[in-house]
Structure formats: structure tokens, C-alpha cells
Short mmCIF file of N, CA and C in Angstrom, two decimals:
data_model
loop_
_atom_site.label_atom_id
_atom_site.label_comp_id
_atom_site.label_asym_id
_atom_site.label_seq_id
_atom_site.Cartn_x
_atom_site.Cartn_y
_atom_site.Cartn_z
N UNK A 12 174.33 -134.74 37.95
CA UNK A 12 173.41 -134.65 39.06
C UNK A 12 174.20 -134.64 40.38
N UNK A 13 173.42 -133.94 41.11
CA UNK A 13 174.24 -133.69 42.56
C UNK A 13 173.49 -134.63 43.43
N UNK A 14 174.02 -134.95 44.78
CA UNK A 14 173.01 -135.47 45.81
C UNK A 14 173.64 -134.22 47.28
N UNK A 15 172.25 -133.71 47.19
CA UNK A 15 172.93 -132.52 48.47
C UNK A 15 172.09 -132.66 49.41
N UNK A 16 172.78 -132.18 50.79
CA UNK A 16 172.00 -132.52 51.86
C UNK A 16 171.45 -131.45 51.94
N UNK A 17 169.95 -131.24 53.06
CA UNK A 17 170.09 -129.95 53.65
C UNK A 17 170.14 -130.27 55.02
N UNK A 18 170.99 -129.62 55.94
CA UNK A 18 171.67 -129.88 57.16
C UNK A 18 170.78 -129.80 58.07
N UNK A 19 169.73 -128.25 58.31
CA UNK A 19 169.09 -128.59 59.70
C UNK A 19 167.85 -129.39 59.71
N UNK A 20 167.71 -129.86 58.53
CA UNK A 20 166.28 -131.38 58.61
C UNK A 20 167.03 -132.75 58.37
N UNK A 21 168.12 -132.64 57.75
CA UNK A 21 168.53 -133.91 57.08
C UNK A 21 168.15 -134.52 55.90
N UNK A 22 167.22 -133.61 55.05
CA UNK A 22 166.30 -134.08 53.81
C UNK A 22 167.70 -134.49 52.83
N UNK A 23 167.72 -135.10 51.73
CA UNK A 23 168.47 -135.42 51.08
C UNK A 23 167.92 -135.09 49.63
N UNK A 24 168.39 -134.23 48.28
CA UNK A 24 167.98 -134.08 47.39
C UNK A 24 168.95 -134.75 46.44
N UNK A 25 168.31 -134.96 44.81
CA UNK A 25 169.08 -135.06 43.69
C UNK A 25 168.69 -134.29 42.95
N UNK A 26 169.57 -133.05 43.09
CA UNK A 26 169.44 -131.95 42.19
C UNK A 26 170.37 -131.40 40.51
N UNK A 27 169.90 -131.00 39.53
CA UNK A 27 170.45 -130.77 38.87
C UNK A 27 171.76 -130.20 38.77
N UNK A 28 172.97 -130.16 38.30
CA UNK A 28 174.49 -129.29 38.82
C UNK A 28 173.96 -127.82 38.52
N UNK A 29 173.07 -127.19 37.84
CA UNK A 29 172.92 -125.79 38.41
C UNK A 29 172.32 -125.52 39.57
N UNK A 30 171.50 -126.28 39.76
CA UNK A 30 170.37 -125.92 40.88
C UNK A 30 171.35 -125.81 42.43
N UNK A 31 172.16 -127.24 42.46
CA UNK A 31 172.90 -127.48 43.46
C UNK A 31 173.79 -126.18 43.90
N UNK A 32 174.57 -126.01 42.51
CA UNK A 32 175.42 -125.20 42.78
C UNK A 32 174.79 -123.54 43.11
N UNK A 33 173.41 -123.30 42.90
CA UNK A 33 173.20 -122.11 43.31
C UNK A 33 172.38 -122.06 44.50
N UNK A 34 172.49 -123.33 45.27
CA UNK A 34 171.85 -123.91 46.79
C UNK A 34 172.94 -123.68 47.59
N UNK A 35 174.34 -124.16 47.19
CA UNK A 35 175.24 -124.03 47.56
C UNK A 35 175.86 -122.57 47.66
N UNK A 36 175.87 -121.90 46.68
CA UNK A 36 176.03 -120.65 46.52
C UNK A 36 175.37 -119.55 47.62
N UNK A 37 173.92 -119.30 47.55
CA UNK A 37 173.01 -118.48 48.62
C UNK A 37 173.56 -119.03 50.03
N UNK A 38 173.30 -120.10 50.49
CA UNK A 38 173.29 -120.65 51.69
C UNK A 38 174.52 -121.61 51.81
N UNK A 39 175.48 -121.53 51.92
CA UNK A 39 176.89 -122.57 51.94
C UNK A 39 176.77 -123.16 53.47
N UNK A 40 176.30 -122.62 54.76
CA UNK A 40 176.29 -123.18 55.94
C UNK A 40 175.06 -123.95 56.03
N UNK A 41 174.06 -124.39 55.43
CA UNK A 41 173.09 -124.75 55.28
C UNK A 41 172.56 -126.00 54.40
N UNK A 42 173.69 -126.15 53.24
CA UNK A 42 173.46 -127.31 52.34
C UNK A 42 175.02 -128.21 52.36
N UNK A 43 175.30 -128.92 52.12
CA UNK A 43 176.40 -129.90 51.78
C UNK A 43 176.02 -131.19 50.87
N UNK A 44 176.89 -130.70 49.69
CA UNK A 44 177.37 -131.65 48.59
C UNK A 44 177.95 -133.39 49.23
N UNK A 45 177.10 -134.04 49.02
CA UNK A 45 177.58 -135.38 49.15
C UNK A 45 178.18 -136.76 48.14
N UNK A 46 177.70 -135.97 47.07
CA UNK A 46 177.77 -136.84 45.84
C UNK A 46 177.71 -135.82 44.34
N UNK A 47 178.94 -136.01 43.56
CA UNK A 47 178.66 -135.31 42.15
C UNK A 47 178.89 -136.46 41.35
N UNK A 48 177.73 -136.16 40.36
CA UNK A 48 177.81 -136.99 39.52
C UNK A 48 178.02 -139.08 39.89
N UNK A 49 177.44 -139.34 40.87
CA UNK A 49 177.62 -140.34 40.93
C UNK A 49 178.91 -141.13 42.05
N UNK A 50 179.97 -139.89 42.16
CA UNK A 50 181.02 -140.26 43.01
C UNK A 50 180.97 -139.54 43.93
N UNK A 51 181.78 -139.86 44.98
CA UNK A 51 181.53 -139.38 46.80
C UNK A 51 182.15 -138.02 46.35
N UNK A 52 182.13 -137.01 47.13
CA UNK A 52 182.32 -136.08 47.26
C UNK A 52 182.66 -135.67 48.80
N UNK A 53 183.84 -134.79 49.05
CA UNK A 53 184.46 -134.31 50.21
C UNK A 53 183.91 -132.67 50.13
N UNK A 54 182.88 -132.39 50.87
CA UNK A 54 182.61 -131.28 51.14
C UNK A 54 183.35 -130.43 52.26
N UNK A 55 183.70 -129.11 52.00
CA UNK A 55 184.40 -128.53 53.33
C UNK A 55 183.34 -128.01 53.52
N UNK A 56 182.86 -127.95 55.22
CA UNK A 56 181.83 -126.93 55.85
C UNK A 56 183.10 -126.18 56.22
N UNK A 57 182.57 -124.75 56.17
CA UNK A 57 183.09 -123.89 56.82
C UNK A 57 182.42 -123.58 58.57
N UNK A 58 183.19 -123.88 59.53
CA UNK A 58 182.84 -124.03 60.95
C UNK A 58 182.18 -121.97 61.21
N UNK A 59 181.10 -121.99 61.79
CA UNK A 59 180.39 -120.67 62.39
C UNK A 59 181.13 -120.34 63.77
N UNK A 60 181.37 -119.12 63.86
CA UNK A 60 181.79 -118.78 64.94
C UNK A 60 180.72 -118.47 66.21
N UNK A 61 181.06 -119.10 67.56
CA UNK A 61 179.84 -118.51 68.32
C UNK A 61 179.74 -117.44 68.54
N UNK A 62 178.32 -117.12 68.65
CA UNK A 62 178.18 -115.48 69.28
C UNK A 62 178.09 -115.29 70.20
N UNK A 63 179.10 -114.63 70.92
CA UNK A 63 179.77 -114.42 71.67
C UNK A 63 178.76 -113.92 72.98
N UNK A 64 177.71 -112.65 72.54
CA UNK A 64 176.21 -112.53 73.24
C UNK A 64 175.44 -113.44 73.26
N UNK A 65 175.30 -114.79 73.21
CA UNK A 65 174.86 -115.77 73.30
C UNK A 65 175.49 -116.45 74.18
N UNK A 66 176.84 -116.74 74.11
CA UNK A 66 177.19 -117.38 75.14
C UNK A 66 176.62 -117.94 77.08
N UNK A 67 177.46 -118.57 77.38
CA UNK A 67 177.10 -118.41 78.85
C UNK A 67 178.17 -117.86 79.07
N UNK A 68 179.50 -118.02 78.89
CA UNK A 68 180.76 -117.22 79.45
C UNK A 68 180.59 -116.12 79.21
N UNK A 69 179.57 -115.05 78.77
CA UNK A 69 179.86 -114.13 78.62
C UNK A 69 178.68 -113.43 79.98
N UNK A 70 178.27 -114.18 79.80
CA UNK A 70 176.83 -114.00 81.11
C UNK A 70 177.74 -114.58 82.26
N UNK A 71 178.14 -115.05 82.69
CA UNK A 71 178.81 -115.78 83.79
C UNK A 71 180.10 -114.13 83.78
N UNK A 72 180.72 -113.92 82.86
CA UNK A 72 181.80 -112.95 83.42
C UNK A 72 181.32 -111.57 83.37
N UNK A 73 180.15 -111.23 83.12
CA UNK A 73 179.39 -109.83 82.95
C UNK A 73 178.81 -109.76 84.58
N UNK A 74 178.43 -111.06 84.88
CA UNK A 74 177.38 -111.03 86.43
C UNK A 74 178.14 -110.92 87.28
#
């Protein structure tokens, strides 16, 4: 059994090791593994890059 988060609510599940792993799979920026099987677990998030058209520096050096 897994315990996985989902990141933008904070809900916390205990999901089966397939289920997890294909939560993890579709959406990897979106869920994080906290626990397998009972022991802690070190999840890597992979960090999102900003978009760049979103920015303000990009509005601030365009104006």
C-alpha cells in the first residue's frame, strides 16, 4: 500500500501499489509518494519551469 498525496488540495490517499503507481505515472507534478509500504519514502518532485508569458519580467521588459 502506498500513502500518496495529492498536491494542489493536500488530500492524502492509501492507495493500492498499482493504482499509486499509475497516479504517479499520468500526473507526476501533481501527486507525491509519501509512504510505501509502511516506510517513509523520499519522493523527487521534478521543479516546473515558469512561463515565461506569464511572467512580470517579461511584461516589465516588453513595456
Amino acid at each position: 500500500m502506498y500513502k500518496i498525496k495529492y498536491i494542489p488540495t493536500g488530500h492524502i490517499f492509501i492507495l493500492p501499489d498499482t493504482e499509486a503507481k499509475k497516479l504517479k505515472d499520468t500526473s507526476p507534478n501533481e501527486y507525491q509518494i509519501l509512504e510505501k509500504n509502511g516506510k517513509k519514502y523520499k519522493d523527487k518532485m521534478n521543479k516546473q519551469k515558469a512561463d515565461e508569458n506569464k511572467s512580470i519580467l517579461s511584461k516589465v521588459l516588453d513595456g
